[in-house]
Tab-separated table of C-alpha atoms in Angstrom:
chain	number	residue	atom	x	y	z
A	30	ASP	CA	122.098	74.585	96.998
A	31	THR	CA	122.445	78.231	95.934
A	32	GLU	CA	121.757	79.693	99.327
A	33	VAL	CA	123.841	81.897	101.555
A	34	THR	CA	122.630	81.864	105.136
A	35	GLN	CA	123.255	84.480	107.786
A	36	THR	CA	122.629	84.458	111.506
A	37	PRO	CA	121.231	86.142	113.433
A	38	LYS	CA	118.552	87.934	111.413
A	39	HIS	CA	118.367	90.738	113.945
A	40	LEU	CA	120.810	91.862	116.606
A	41	VAL	CA	120.612	94.577	119.222
A	42	MET	CA	123.761	95.317	121.149
A	43	GLY	CA	125.196	97.891	123.466
A	44	MET	CA	128.397	99.739	122.764
A	45	THR	CA	130.339	97.598	125.225
A	46	ASN	CA	129.100	94.259	123.943
A	47	LYS	CA	130.936	91.671	121.888
A	48	LYS	CA	128.924	89.802	119.303
A	49	SER	CA	129.496	87.875	116.099
A	50	LEU	CA	127.697	87.640	112.793
A	51	LYS	CA	127.856	84.361	110.920
A	52	CYS	CA	127.608	83.517	107.248
A	53	GLU	CA	127.622	80.127	105.544
A	54	GLN	CA	127.549	78.886	101.954
A	55	HIS	CA	127.795	75.387	100.515
A	56	MET	CA	128.216	76.235	96.859
A	57	GLY	CA	131.963	75.642	96.856
A	58	HIS	CA	132.576	79.335	96.340
A	59	ARG	CA	136.100	80.494	97.063
A	60	ALA	CA	135.404	84.191	97.575
A	61	MET	CA	133.275	85.642	100.367
A	62	TYR	CA	132.355	89.212	101.164
A	63	TRP	CA	131.013	91.403	103.933
A	64	TYR	CA	129.010	94.485	102.991
A	65	LYS	CA	127.433	97.191	105.115
A	66	GLN	CA	124.249	98.844	103.918
A	67	LYS	CA	122.568	101.889	105.381
A	68	ALA	CA	118.944	102.671	104.634
A	69	LYS	CA	118.265	103.766	101.048
A	70	LYS	CA	121.943	103.395	100.152
A	71	PRO	CA	123.799	100.796	98.095
A	72	PRO	CA	125.866	98.085	99.791
A	73	GLU	CA	129.378	99.191	100.694
A	74	LEU	CA	132.154	96.642	100.620
A	75	MET	CA	133.922	95.993	103.911
A	76	PHE	CA	136.025	92.856	103.462
A	77	VAL	CA	136.820	90.247	100.846
A	78	TYR	CA	138.158	86.774	101.557
A	79	SER	CA	139.724	84.898	98.700
A	80	TYR	CA	140.618	81.238	99.228
A	81	GLU	CA	140.145	81.793	102.971
A	82	LYS	CA	142.618	84.644	103.105
A	83	LEU	CA	141.740	88.284	103.638
A	84	SER	CA	142.375	89.997	100.331
A	85	ILE	CA	140.608	93.326	100.711
A	86	ASN	CA	139.950	95.447	103.796
A	87	GLU	CA	138.243	98.681	102.844
A	88	SER	CA	139.817	100.623	105.707
A	89	VAL	CA	137.219	99.274	108.091
A	90	PRO	CA	137.629	100.263	111.769
A	91	SER	CA	139.223	97.613	113.946
A	92	ARG	CA	136.054	97.231	115.988
A	93	PHE	CA	134.979	95.021	113.061
A	94	SER	CA	137.076	91.864	112.856
A	95	PRO	CA	136.449	89.333	110.088
A	96	GLU	CA	137.335	85.669	110.260
A	97	CYS	CA	137.145	82.857	107.732
A	98	PRO	CA	137.456	79.546	109.624
A	99	ASN	CA	137.023	77.483	106.460
A	100	SER	CA	135.890	77.825	102.868
A	101	SER	CA	132.191	77.653	103.812
A	102	LEU	CA	132.099	79.974	106.801
A	103	LEU	CA	132.629	83.668	107.304
A	104	ASN	CA	132.311	85.486	110.600
A	105	LEU	CA	132.290	89.147	111.521
A	106	HIS	CA	133.229	89.833	115.125
A	107	LEU	CA	131.893	93.042	116.596
A	108	HIS	CA	133.294	94.868	119.593
A	109	ALA	CA	132.768	98.341	121.018
A	110	LEU	CA	130.547	99.428	118.174
A	111	GLN	CA	129.079	102.889	117.817
A	112	PRO	CA	125.442	103.786	117.136
A	113	GLU	CA	126.404	104.860	113.610
A	114	ASP	CA	127.387	101.244	112.930
A	115	SER	CA	123.718	100.329	112.964
A	116	ALA	CA	122.954	98.967	109.513
A	117	LEU	CA	122.115	95.886	107.481
A	118	TYR	CA	125.173	93.643	107.205
A	119	LEU	CA	125.206	91.493	104.113
A	120	CYS	CA	127.350	88.494	103.362
A	121	ALA	CA	127.928	87.344	99.801
A	122	SER	CA	129.920	84.725	97.979
A	123	SER	CA	131.106	84.200	94.432
A	124	GLN	CA	132.638	81.311	92.558
A	125	GLY	CA	136.052	82.845	92.682
A	126	PRO	CA	137.748	86.110	93.486
A	127	LEU	CA	137.263	89.040	91.190
A	128	GLY	CA	140.239	90.128	89.157
A	129	LEU	CA	141.202	86.687	87.930
A	130	ALA	CA	141.438	86.452	84.174
A	131	VAL	CA	139.725	83.085	84.185
A	132	ASP	CA	135.933	83.336	83.915
A	133	ARG	CA	135.540	86.853	85.219
A	134	ASP	CA	131.832	86.709	84.570
A	135	ALA	CA	131.157	83.722	86.800
A	136	HIS	CA	133.393	85.158	89.455
A	137	GLY	CA	131.602	88.472	89.293
A	138	THR	CA	128.173	87.062	90.108
A	139	GLN	CA	127.629	87.319	93.811
A	140	TYR	CA	125.097	85.421	95.879
A	141	PHE	CA	123.847	87.332	98.878
A	142	GLY	CA	122.504	86.215	102.199
A	143	PRO	CA	119.381	87.836	103.697
A	144	GLY	CA	121.461	90.030	105.974
A	145	THR	CA	121.662	90.786	109.677
A	146	ARG	CA	119.873	93.901	110.847
A	147	LEU	CA	122.114	95.390	113.527
A	148	LEU	CA	121.076	98.052	116.008
A	149	VAL	CA	123.705	99.508	118.315
A	150	LEU	CA	122.365	101.327	121.343
B	21	SER	CA	137.438	105.928	90.100
B	22	GLN	CA	134.619	103.744	88.896
B	23	GLN	CA	131.138	104.739	89.891
B	24	GLY	CA	127.694	103.726	88.754
B	25	GLU	CA	125.052	106.414	88.631
B	26	GLU	CA	121.451	105.389	88.303
B	27	ASP	CA	118.351	107.214	87.291
B	28	PRO	CA	115.676	107.710	88.164
B	29	GLN	CA	116.201	107.504	91.910
B	30	ALA	CA	112.601	106.434	92.300
B	31	LEU	CA	109.896	105.266	89.932
B	32	SER	CA	106.208	104.656	90.567
B	33	ILE	CA	104.096	102.892	87.936
B	34	GLN	CA	100.877	100.969	87.578
B	35	GLU	CA	100.825	97.208	87.314
B	36	GLY	CA	101.133	96.140	83.689
B	37	GLU	CA	103.249	99.117	82.660
B	38	ASN	CA	106.891	98.891	81.700
B	39	ALA	CA	109.661	100.207	83.933
B	40	THR	CA	112.988	101.454	82.653
B	41	MET	CA	115.964	102.337	84.783
B	42	ASN	CA	119.366	103.503	83.635
B	43	CYS	CA	122.939	103.195	84.811
B	44	SER	CA	125.911	105.247	83.634
B	45	TYR	CA	129.532	104.614	84.479
B	46	LYS	CA	132.918	106.212	84.034
B	47	THR	CA	135.597	103.725	83.052
B	48	SER	CA	135.599	100.767	80.684
B	49	ILE	CA	134.237	97.490	82.014
B	50	ASN	CA	134.299	93.773	81.233
B	51	ASN	CA	130.726	93.286	82.326
B	52	LEU	CA	127.859	94.940	84.112
B	53	GLN	CA	125.331	93.340	86.407
B	54	TRP	CA	121.886	94.167	87.713
B	55	TYR	CA	120.638	93.121	91.148
B	56	ARG	CA	117.271	93.418	92.869
B	57	GLN	CA	116.715	93.991	96.578
B	58	ASN	CA	113.389	93.616	98.260
B	59	SER	CA	112.955	95.821	101.288
B	60	GLY	CA	115.441	94.966	104.010
B	61	ARG	CA	116.558	91.755	102.344
B	62	GLY	CA	119.625	90.494	100.512
B	63	LEU	CA	120.349	91.272	96.895
B	64	VAL	CA	119.368	88.881	94.129
B	65	HIS	CA	121.398	88.684	90.943
B	66	LEU	CA	119.276	89.341	87.848
B	67	ILE	CA	121.476	89.570	84.774
B	68	LEU	CA	125.119	89.901	83.798
B	69	ILE	CA	125.866	91.455	80.426
B	70	ARG	CA	129.332	91.273	78.915
B	71	SER	CA	131.052	94.213	77.291
B	72	ASN	CA	130.774	92.565	73.860
B	73	GLU	CA	127.012	92.114	74.230
B	74	ARG	CA	124.488	94.795	73.366
B	75	GLU	CA	121.306	93.247	74.690
B	76	LYS	CA	120.305	90.399	76.942
B	77	HIS	CA	116.944	88.996	77.988
B	78	SER	CA	115.754	87.024	80.972
B	79	GLY	CA	112.000	86.486	81.211
B	80	ARG	CA	110.403	89.932	81.494
B	81	LEU	CA	113.787	91.610	81.892
B	82	ARG	CA	115.740	93.200	79.078
B	83	VAL	CA	119.151	94.713	79.641
B	84	THR	CA	121.019	96.798	77.109
B	85	LEU	CA	124.602	97.960	77.196
B	86	ASP	CA	126.079	100.808	75.175
B	87	THR	CA	129.818	100.858	75.823
B	88	SER	CA	130.317	103.929	73.631
B	89	LYS	CA	128.002	105.914	75.904
B	90	LYS	CA	129.090	104.014	79.016
B	91	SER	CA	125.507	103.295	79.939
B	92	SER	CA	123.122	100.412	80.530
B	93	SER	CA	119.401	100.148	80.938
B	94	LEU	CA	117.141	97.621	82.608
B	95	LEU	CA	113.631	97.251	81.232
B	96	ILE	CA	110.975	95.335	83.143
B	97	THR	CA	107.980	94.630	80.943
B	98	ALA	CA	104.415	94.076	82.141
B	99	SER	CA	105.355	94.936	85.696
B	100	ARG	CA	103.756	93.277	88.698
B	101	ALA	CA	103.309	94.406	92.275
B	102	ALA	CA	105.913	91.798	93.220
B	103	ASP	CA	108.489	93.734	91.168
B	104	THR	CA	108.419	96.462	93.824
B	105	ALA	CA	112.034	96.603	94.992
B	106	SER	CA	115.278	98.508	94.656
B	107	TYR	CA	117.348	97.768	91.578
B	108	PHE	CA	121.113	98.241	91.531
B	109	CYS	CA	123.592	98.163	88.702
B	110	ALA	CA	126.950	96.729	89.680
B	111	LEU	CA	130.290	97.291	88.007
B	112	PRO	CA	133.806	96.039	88.495
B	113	ASN	CA	136.076	98.720	89.849
B	114	THR	CA	139.131	99.911	87.970
B	115	GLY	CA	141.397	96.901	88.216
B	116	GLY	CA	138.424	94.583	88.511
B	117	PHE	CA	139.064	93.389	92.034
B	118	LYS	CA	135.763	94.383	93.559
B	119	THR	CA	132.201	95.292	92.648
B	120	ILE	CA	130.856	98.811	92.926
B	121	PHE	CA	127.103	99.211	93.293
B	122	GLY	CA	125.201	102.137	91.875
B	123	ALA	CA	122.951	104.215	94.100
B	124	GLY	CA	119.910	102.223	93.017
B	125	THR	CA	116.462	102.901	91.633
B	126	ARG	CA	113.502	102.325	93.931
B	127	LEU	CA	110.618	100.918	91.928
B	128	PHE	CA	107.078	100.903	93.259
B	129	VAL	CA	104.460	99.041	91.254
B	130	LYS	CA	100.904	99.857	92.211
B	131	ALA	CA	98.328	97.098	91.955
């Protein structure tokens, strides 16, 4: 199984709502990522979890709160978002965290989910 | 800081033609990757080329890497309408702890 799944596919929320995005992989990968992608732009890294611990936070506003309940699941909790947060949110996983000397190439290959299209009104 | 710059930004070709897109970068790398993204979907990994490799093939894809010029190219031969997508090069950042994506090339293959 080389699939990363994300739910929901689409989400519309108001600025006062609380919602969560979910991501799941069953490839035994130990690194998981959240990216944000605006239209016609490349993905921008938000968070990295390595062995279920948050290893990178790219200065993301606190209205985005990541959570890694176990090695297969990654959540992104959303609260009090702004309209400019509307984007495609992509989850990805890789065999291991980047930066390790062991098998950098395998660790570098990321498997992406289909994304959640988020619209904040 | 590491950054991948791609050109062209957009490319429109006829089915059957070859498509070439280029990626340049600033600092030395261990490897470079290419990903494809169909409209509004997730990215799909295409090829990883190591710094000690000069060329790599996968089906109709050919990737070259010139570390002296800090550049890579992706060639798609005999293109098909289904190849219509955005193509991103991806590089490890300085320190190698995360992946930086280039701005992407939008390829449109006309049937």
